Tab-separated table of C-alpha atoms in Angstrom:
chain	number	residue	atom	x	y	z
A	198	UNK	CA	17.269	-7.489	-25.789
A	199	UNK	CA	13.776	-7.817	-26.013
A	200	UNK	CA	11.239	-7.673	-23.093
A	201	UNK	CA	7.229	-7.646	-22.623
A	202	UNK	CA	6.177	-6.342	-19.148
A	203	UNK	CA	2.552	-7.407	-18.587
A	204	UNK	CA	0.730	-5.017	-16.421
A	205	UNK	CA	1.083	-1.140	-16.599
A	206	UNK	CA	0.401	-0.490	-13.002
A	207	UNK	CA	3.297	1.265	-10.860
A	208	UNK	CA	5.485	-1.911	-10.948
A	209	UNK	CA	5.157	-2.857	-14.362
A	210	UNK	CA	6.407	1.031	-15.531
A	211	UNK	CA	8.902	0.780	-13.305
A	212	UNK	CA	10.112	-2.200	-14.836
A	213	UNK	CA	9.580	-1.058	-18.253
A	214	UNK	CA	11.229	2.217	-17.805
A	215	UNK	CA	14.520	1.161	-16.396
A	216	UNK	CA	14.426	-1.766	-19.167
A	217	UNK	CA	14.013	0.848	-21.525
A	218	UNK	CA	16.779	3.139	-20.134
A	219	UNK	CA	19.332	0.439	-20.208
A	220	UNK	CA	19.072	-0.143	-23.755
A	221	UNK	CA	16.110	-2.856	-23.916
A	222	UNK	CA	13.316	-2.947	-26.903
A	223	UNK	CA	10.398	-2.901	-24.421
A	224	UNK	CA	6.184	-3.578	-24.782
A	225	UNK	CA	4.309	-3.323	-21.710
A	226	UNK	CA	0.510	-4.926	-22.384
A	227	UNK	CA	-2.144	-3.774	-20.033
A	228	UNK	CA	-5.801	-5.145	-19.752
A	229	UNK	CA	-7.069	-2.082	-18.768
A	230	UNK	CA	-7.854	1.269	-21.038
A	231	UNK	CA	-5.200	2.741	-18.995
A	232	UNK	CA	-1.723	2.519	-17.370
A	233	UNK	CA	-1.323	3.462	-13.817
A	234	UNK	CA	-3.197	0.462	-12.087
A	235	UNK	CA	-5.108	2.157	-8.942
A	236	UNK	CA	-2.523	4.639	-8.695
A	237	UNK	CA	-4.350	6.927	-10.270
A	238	UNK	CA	-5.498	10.777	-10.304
A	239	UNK	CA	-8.202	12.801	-11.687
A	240	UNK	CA	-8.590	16.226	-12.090
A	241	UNK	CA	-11.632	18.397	-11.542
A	242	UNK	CA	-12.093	22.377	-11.798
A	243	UNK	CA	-8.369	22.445	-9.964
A	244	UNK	CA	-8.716	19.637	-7.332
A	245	UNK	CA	-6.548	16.653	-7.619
A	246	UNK	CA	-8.530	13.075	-6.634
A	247	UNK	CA	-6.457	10.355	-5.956
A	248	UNK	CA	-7.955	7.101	-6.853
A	249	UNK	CA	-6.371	5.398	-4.506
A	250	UNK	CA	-2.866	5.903	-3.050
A	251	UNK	CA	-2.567	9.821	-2.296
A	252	UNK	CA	1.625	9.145	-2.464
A	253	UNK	CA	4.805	7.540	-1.220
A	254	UNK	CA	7.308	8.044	1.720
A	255	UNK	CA	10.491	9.579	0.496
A	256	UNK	CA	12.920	6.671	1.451
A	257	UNK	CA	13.423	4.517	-1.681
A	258	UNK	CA	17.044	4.560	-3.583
A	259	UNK	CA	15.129	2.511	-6.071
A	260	UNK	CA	12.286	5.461	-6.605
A	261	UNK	CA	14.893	8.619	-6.349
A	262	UNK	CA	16.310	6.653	-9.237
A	263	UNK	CA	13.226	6.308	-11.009
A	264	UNK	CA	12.538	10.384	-10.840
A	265	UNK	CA	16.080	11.164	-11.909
A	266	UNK	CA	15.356	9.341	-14.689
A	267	UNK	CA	12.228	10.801	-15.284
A	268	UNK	CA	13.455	14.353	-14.654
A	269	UNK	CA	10.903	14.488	-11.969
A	270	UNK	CA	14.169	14.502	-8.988
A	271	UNK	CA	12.999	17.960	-8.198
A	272	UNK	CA	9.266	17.200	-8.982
A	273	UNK	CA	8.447	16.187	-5.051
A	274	UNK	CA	6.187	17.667	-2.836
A	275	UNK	CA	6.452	16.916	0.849
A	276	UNK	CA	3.428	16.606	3.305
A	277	UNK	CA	2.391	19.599	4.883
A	278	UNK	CA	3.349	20.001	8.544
A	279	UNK	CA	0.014	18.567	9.440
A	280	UNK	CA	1.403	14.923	8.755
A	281	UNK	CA	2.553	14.438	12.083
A	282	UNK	CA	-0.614	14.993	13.157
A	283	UNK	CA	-2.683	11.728	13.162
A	284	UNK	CA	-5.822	10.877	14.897
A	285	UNK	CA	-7.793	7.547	15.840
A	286	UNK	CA	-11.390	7.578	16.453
A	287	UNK	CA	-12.229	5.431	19.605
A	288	UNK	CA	-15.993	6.009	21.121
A	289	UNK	CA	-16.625	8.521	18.721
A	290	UNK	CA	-14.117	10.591	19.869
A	291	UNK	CA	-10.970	11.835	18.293
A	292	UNK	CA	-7.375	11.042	20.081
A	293	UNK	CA	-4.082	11.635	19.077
A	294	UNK	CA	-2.334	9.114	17.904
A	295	UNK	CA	0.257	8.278	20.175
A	296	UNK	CA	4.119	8.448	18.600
A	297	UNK	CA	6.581	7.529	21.346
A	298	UNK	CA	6.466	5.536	25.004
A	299	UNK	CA	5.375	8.983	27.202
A	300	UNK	CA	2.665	9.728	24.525
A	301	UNK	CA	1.718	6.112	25.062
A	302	UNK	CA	1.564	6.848	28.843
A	303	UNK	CA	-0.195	10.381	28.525
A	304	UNK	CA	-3.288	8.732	25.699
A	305	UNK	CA	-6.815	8.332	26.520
A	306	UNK	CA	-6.860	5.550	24.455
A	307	UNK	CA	-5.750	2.820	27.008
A	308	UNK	CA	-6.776	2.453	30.446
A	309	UNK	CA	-4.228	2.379	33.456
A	310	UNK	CA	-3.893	-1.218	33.391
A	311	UNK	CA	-3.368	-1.555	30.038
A	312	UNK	CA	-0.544	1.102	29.911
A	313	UNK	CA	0.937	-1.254	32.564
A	314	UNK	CA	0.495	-4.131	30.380
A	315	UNK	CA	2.858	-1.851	27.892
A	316	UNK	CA	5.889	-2.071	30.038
A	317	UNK	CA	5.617	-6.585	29.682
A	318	UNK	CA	7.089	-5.494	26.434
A	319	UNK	CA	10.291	-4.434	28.037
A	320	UNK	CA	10.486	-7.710	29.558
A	321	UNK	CA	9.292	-10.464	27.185
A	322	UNK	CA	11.437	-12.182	25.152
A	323	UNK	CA	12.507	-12.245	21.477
A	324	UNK	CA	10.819	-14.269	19.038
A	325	UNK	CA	8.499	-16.367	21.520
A	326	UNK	CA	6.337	-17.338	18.307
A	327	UNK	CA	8.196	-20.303	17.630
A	328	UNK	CA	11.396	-18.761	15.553
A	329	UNK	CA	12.784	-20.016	12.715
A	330	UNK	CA	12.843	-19.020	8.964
A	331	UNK	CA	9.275	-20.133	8.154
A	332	UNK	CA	7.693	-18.785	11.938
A	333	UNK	CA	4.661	-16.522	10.282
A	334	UNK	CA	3.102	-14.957	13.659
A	335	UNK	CA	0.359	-13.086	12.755
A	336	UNK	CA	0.600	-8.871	13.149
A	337	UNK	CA	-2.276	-9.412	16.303
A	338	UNK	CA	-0.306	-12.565	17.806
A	339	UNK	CA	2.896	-10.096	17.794
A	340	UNK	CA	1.204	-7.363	19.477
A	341	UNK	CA	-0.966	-8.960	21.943
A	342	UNK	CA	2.397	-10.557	23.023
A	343	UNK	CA	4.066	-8.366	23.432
A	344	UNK	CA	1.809	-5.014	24.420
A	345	UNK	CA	-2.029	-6.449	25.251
A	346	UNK	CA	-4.541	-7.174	23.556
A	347	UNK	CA	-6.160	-3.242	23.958
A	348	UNK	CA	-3.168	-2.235	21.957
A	349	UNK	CA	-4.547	-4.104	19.215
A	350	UNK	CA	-7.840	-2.906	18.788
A	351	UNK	CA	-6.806	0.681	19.762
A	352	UNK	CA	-3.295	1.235	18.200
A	353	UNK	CA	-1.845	-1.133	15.402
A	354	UNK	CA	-5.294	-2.179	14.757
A	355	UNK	CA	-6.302	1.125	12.937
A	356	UNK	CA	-2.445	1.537	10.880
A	357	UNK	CA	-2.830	-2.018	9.316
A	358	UNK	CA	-6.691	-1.178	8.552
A	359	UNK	CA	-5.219	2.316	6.645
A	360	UNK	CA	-2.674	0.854	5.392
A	361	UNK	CA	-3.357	-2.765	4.116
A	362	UNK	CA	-7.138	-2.560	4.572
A	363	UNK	CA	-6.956	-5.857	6.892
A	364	UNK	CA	-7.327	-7.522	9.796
A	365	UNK	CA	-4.149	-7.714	11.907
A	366	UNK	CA	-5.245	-11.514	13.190
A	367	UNK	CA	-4.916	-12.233	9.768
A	368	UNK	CA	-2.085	-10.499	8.452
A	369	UNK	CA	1.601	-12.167	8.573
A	370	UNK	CA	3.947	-10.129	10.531
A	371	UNK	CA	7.117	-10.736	8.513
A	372	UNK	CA	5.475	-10.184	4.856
A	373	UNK	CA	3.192	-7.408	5.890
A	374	UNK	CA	5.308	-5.614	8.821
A	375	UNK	CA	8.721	-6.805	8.567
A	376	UNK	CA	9.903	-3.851	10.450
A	377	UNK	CA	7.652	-4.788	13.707
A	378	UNK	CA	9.623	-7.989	13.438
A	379	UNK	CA	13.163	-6.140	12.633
A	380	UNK	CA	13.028	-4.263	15.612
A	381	UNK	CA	11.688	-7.003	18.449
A	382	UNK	CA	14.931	-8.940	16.907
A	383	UNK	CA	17.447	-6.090	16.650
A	384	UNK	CA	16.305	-4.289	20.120
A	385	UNK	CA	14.341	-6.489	21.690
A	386	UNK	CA	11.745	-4.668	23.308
A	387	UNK	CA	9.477	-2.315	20.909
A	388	UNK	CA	9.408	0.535	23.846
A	389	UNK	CA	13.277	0.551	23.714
A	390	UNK	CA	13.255	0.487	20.131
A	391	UNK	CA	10.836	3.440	20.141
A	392	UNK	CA	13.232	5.318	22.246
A	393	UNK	CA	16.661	4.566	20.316
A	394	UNK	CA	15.194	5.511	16.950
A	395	UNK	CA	12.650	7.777	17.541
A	396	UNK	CA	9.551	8.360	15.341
A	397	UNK	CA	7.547	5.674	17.556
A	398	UNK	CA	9.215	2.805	15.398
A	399	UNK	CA	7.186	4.404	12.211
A	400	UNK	CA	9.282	3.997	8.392
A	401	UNK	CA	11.921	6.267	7.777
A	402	UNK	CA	10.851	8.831	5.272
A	403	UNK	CA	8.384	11.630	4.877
A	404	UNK	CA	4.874	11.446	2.681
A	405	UNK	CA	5.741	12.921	-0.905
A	406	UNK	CA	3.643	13.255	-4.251
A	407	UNK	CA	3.749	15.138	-7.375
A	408	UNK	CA	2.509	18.412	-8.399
A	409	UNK	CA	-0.403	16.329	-10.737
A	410	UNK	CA	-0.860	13.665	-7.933
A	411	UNK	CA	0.407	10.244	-7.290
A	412	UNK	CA	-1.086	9.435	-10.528
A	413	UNK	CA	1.541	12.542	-12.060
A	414	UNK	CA	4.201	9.306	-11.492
A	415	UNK	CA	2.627	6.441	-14.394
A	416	UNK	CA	1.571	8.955	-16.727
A	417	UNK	CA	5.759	10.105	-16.358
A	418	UNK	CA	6.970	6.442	-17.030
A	419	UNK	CA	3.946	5.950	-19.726
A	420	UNK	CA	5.084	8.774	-21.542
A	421	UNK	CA	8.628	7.610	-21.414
A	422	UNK	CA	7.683	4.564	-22.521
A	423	UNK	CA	5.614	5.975	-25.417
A	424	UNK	CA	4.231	3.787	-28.300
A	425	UNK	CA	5.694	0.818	-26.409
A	426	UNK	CA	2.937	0.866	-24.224
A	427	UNK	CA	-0.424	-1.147	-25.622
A	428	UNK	CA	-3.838	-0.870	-23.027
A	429	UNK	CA	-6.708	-2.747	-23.561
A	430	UNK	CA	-4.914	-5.883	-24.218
A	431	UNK	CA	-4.773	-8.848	-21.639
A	432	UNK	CA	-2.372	-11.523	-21.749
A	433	UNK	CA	-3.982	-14.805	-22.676
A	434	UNK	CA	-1.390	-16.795	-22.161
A	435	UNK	CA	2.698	-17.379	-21.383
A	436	UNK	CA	5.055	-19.894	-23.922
A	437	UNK	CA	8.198	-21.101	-23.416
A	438	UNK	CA	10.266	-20.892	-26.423
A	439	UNK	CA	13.693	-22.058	-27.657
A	440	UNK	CA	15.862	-19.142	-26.857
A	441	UNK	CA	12.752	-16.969	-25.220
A	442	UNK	CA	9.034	-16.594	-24.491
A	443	UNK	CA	5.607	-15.452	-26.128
A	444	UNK	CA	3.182	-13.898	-24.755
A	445	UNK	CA	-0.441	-14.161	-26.600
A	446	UNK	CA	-3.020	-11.801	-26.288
A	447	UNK	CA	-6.620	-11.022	-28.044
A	448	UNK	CA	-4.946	-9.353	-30.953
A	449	UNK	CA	-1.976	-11.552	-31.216
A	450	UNK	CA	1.414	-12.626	-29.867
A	451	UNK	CA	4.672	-10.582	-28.299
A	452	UNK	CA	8.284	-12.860	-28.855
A	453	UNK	CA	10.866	-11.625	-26.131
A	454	UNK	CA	14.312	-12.628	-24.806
A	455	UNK	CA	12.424	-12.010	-21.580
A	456	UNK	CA	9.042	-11.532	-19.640
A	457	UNK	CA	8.079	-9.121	-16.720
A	458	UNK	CA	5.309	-10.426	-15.215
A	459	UNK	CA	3.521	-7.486	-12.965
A	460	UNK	CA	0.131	-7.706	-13.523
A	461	UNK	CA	-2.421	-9.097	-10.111
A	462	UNK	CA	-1.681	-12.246	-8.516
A	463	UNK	CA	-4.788	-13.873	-10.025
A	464	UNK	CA	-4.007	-12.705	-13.398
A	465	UNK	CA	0.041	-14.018	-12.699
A	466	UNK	CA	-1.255	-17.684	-12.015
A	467	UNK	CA	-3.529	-18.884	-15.629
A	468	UNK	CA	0.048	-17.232	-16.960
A	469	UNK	CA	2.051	-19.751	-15.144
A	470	UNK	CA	0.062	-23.038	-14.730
A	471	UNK	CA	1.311	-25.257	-17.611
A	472	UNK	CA	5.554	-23.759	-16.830
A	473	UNK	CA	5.450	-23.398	-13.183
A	474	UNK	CA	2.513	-24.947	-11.193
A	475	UNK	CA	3.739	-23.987	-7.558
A	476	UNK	CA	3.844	-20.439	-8.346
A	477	UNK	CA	0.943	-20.692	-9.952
A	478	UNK	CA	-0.800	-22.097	-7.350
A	479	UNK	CA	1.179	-19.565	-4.715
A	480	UNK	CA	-0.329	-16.819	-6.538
A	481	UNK	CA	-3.409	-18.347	-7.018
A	482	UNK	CA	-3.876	-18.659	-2.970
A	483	UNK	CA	-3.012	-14.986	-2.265
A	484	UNK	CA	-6.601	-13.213	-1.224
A	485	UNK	CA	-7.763	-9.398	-2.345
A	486	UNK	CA	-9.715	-7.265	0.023
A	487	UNK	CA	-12.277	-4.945	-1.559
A	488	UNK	CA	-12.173	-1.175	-0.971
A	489	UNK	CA	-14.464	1.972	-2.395
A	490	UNK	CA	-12.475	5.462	-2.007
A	491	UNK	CA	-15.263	8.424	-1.428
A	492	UNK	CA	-13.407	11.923	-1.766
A	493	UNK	CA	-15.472	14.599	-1.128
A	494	UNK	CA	-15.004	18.241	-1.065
A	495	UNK	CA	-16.382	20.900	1.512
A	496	UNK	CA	-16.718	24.979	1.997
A	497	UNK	CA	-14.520	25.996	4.620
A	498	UNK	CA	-17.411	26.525	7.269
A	499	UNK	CA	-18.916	23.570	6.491
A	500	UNK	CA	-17.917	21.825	9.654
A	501	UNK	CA	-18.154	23.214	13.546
A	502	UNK	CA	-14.665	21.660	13.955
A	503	UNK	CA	-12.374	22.160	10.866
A	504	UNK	CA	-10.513	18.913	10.184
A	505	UNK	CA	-6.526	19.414	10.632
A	506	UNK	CA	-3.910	16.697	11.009
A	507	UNK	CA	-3.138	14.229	8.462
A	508	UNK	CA	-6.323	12.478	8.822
A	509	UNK	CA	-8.429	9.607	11.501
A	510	UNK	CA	-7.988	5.846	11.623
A	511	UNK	CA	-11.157	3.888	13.428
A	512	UNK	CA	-10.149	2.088	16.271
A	513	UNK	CA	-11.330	-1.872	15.892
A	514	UNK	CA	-15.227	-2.217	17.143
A	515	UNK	CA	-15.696	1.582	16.104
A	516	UNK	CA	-19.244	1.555	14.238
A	517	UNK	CA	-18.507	3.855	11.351
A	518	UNK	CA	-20.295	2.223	8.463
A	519	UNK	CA	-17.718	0.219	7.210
A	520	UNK	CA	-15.342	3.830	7.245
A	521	UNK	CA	-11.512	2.680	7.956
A	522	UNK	CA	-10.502	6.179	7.975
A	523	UNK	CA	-10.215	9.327	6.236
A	524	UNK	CA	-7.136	11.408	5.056
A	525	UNK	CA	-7.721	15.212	5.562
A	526	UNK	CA	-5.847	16.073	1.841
A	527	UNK	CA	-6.928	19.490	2.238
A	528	UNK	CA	-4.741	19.597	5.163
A	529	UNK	CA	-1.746	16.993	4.170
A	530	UNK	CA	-1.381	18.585	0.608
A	531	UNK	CA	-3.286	21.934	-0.155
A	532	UNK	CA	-2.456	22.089	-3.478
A	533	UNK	CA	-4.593	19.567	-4.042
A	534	UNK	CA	-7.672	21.265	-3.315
A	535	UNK	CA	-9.660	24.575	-3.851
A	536	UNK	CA	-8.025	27.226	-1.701
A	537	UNK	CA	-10.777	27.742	1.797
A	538	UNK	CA	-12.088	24.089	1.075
A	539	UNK	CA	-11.878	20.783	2.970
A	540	UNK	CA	-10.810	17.971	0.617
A	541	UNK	CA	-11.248	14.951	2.245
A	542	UNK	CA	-10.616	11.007	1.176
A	543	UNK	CA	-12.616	8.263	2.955
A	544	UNK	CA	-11.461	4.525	2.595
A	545	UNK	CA	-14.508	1.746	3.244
A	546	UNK	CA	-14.677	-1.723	3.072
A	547	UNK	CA	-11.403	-3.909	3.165
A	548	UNK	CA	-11.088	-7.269	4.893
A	549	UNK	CA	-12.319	-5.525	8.050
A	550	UNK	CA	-16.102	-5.503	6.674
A	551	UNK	CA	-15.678	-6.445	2.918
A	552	UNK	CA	-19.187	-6.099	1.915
A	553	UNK	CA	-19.283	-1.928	2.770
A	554	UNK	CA	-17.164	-1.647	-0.477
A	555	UNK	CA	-20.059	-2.864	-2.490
A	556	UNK	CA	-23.278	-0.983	-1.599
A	557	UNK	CA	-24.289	1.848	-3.723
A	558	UNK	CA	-22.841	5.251	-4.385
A	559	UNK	CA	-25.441	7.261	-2.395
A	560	UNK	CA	-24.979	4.908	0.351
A	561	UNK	CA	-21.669	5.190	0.362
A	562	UNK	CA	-21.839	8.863	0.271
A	563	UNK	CA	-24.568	8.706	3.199
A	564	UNK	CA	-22.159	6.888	5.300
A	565	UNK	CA	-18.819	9.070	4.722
A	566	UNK	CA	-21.020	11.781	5.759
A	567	UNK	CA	-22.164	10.423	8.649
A	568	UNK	CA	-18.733	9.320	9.616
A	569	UNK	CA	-17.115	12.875	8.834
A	570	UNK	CA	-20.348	14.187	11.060
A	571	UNK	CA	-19.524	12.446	13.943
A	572	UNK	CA	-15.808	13.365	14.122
A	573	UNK	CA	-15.797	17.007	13.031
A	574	UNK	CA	-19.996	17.834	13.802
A	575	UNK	CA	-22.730	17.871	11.693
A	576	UNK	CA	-22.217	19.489	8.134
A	577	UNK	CA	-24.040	22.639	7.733
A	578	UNK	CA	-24.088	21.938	4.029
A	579	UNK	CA	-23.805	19.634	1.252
A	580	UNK	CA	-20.631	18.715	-0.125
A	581	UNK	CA	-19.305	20.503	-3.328
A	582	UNK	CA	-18.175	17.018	-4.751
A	583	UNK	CA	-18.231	13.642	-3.838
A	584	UNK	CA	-16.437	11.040	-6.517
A	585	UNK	CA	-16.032	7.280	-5.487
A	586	UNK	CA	-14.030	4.781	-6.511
A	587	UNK	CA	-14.492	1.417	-6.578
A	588	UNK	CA	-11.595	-0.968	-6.338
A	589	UNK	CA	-13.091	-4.524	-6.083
A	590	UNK	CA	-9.940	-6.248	-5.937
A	591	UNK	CA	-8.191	-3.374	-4.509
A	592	UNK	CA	-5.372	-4.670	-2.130
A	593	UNK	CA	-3.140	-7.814	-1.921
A	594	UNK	CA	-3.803	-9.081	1.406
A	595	UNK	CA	-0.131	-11.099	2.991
A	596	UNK	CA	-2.166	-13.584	4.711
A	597	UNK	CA	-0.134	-16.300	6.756
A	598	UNK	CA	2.189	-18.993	4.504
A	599	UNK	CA	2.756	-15.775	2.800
A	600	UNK	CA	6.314	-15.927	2.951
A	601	UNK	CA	6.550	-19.945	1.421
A	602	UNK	CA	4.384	-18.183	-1.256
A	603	UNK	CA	6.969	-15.857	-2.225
A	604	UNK	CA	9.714	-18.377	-2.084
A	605	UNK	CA	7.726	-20.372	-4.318
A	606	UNK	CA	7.721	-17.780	-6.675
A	607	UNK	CA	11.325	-16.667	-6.684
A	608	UNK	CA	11.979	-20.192	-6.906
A	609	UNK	CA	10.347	-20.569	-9.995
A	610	UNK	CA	12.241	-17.551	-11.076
A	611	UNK	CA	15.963	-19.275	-10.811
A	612	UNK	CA	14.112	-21.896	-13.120
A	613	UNK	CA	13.245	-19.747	-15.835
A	614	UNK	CA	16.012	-17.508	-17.533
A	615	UNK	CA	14.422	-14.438	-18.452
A	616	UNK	CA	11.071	-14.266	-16.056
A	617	UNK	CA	10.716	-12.130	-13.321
A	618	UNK	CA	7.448	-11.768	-11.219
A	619	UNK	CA	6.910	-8.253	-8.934
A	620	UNK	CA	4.102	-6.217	-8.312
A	621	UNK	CA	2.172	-5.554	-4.917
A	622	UNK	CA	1.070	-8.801	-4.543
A	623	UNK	CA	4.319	-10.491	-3.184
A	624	UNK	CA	6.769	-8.167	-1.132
A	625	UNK	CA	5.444	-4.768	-0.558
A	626	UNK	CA	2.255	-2.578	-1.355
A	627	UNK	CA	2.985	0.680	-1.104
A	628	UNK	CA	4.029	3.107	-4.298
A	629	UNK	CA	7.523	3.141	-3.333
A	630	UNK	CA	7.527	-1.125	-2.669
A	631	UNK	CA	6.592	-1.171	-6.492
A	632	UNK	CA	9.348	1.238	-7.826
A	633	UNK	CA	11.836	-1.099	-5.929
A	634	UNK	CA	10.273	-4.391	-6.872
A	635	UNK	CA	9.932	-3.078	-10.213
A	636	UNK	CA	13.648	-2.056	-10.374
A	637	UNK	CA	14.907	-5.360	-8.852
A	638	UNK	CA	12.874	-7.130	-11.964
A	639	UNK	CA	14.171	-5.012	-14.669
A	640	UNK	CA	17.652	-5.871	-12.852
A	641	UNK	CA	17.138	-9.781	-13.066
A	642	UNK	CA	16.456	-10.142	-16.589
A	643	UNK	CA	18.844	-7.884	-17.701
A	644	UNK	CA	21.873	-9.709	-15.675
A	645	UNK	CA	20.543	-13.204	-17.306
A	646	UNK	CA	19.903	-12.254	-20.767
A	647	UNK	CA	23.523	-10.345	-20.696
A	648	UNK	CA	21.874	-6.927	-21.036
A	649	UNK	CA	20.451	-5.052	-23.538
């Protein structure tokens, strides 16, 4: 069998690679210079700089695969015991994040009343947003139902803005959280479900990356992959032929038994509009939030108060220059950084205030250091590095109708022997979502077009 995979980000490799392993001719086309996507890392005078995501939590059949057949199984590195440490900044101060029902009851964060608003939760009912398979509450709706309105703003406020860079009024619970929603239906009450599990109702797993970075994992699979792989060449355009598909690009035209498509969701759709219209339009509806990454590096003394923990999310109506948080990498993964320095990784912009992504490097930098200032004290010096990258269209955000958007897409799918769509933009952002989705494509072509 032959496939072409368009897009070499994390998904598209993935794809590629466990095409390639069962026997498949692959090509894997990438507009960029580079495979990798975001998911990149640089290296400078012994510091690793993640360009975007720093790694992936270690609870993905479909990614333990992947590394086995990488050789990388034994490759992992796991989080320093600093992970569990999280912070959010609320009035300028620094409070522990709070990880299970008595921490909720002990925090700063919430006033009396509104820890007493917490305990509603153990009495409100299941799914009072309406039920059903197309109910798409938003991730704010959900909370404010169920634990106040304060808990928005001052606890799943900041994970949503670290980890999808949005706006939790805007966010669909079931595409973007589905295990908020899994546990209100399978326990009920999020405070009971915090207490049966454990781990404050967080995902299983534990923060991993490789020795080389998060980045270490493409340049693996593009290796693998070898002279199959082809940058700097877009897709034009996606035919239907007797038997199979092209795929055109600047320099030409790819024939293939079958078609990966895991390139951006704006990029998917001018693919699909003359074969499948919905998904085309589907795609075409689902909305990108901007984001600039500053990391900066710092002498040991360079703060009064040395950062430690895993790192600080901003609490909703927090003025920090457009700063959704900052991951202390110094701290979370030390080989990552100059031994006695602080390596740090800012993330600005996002839905949350879209237009901080864009202003100028020295800006940028201003701000970060005015951010890191007011958490850890003024900076008695400059910092030894500061790199920032820009990601203009850096993360799919699962707005509401998400889910009809995906059906729409897998619809078209059972239409079309021999395409699969994946890739962050429909069911799951994070490095480890991609392996799986990535997997799962690789999986559906092969079953239709009878294998390799």
């Amino acid at each position: 069998m032959r496939a072409v995979v368009v897009g070499a980000g994390v998904s598209g490799l993935a794809a590629a690679t466990f095409l390639q392993v069962a026997g498949a001719d692959v090509r894997v086309i990438e507009a960029s210079d580079a495979p990798g996507g975001n998911v990149r890392t640089d290296r400078d005078g012994g510091r690793q700089l993640d360009r975007a995501a720093n790694g992936w939590l270690d609870s993905e059949p479909a990614m333990d695969r992947l590394l086995q057949l990488l050789g990388l199984q034994d490759a992992p590195i796991r989080a320093g015991g600093a992970y569990s440490t999280r912070w959010i900044v609320h009035r300028g101060a620094l409070h522990p994040a709070p990880m299970s029902p008595p921490a909720l009851l002990r925090s700063r964060l919430l006033p009396w009343w509104a820890k007493l608003r917490l305990l509603g939760d153990l009495f409100a009912p299941r799914g009072a947003s309406g039920g059903g398979p197309d109910a798409d509450e938003s991730v704010g709706d959900f909370v404010r139902r169920r634990l106040g309105a304060l808990a928005v703003d001052r606890l799943v406020g900041p994970m949503v803005a670290g980890i999808h860079a949005g706006d939790p009024d805007l966010l669909s619970l079931r595409s973007a959280f589905p295990r908020m929603f899994e546990l209100e239906r399978d326990h009920r009450s999020l405070l009971l479900a915090m207490l049966r599990i454990g781990r404050g109702g967080a995902p299983a797993g534990h923060l991993v990356t490789l020795p080389g970075g998060a980045g270490a994992l493409g340049e693996a699979m593009a290796a693998r992959i070898g002279d199959g792989l082809r940058c700097g060449q877009p897709a034009t355009a996606l035919e239907r032929r007797r038997g199979g598909w092209r795929v055109h690009t600047a320099d030409g035209a790819e024939d293939a038994d079958a078609v990966v498509l895991a390139c951006p969701a704006w990029a998917q759709a001018p693919l699909l509009r003359g074969i499948e219209p919905e998904a085309a339009a589907a795609l075409s509806e689902i909305p990108y939030a901007p984001l600039a990454v500053v990391v900066s590096a710092w002498a040991g003394d360079a703060f009064p108060t040395p950062p430690r923990g895993f790192g600080a999310l901003v609490a909703r109506g927090e003025v920090q220059g457009g700063v959704l948080g900052t991951v202390f990498t110094s701290s979370v993964f030390p080989h990552q950084a100059l031994p006695g320095e602080h390596l740090l990784r800012s993330i600005i912009g996002g839905a949350i205030d879209p237009e901080a992504a864009a202003v100028p490097d020295a800006e940028l930098a201003g701000r970060v250091r005015a951010h890191l200032g007011a958490l850890l004290g003024a900076p008695r010096a400059d910092p030894d590095l500061v790199r920032v990258y820009r990601h203009p269209r850096g993360v799919p955000r699962y707005t509401a109708g998400h889910l009809q958007r995906v059906r729409a897409c897998r619809s078209a799918e059972a239409r079309q022997p021999g395409l699969a769509l994946c890739g962050n933009p429909l069911e799951g952002i994070g490095v480890k979502d991609c392996a799986r989705a990535g997997e799962l494509a690789a999986r559906r072509v092969l079953r239709e077009r009878g294998g390799a």
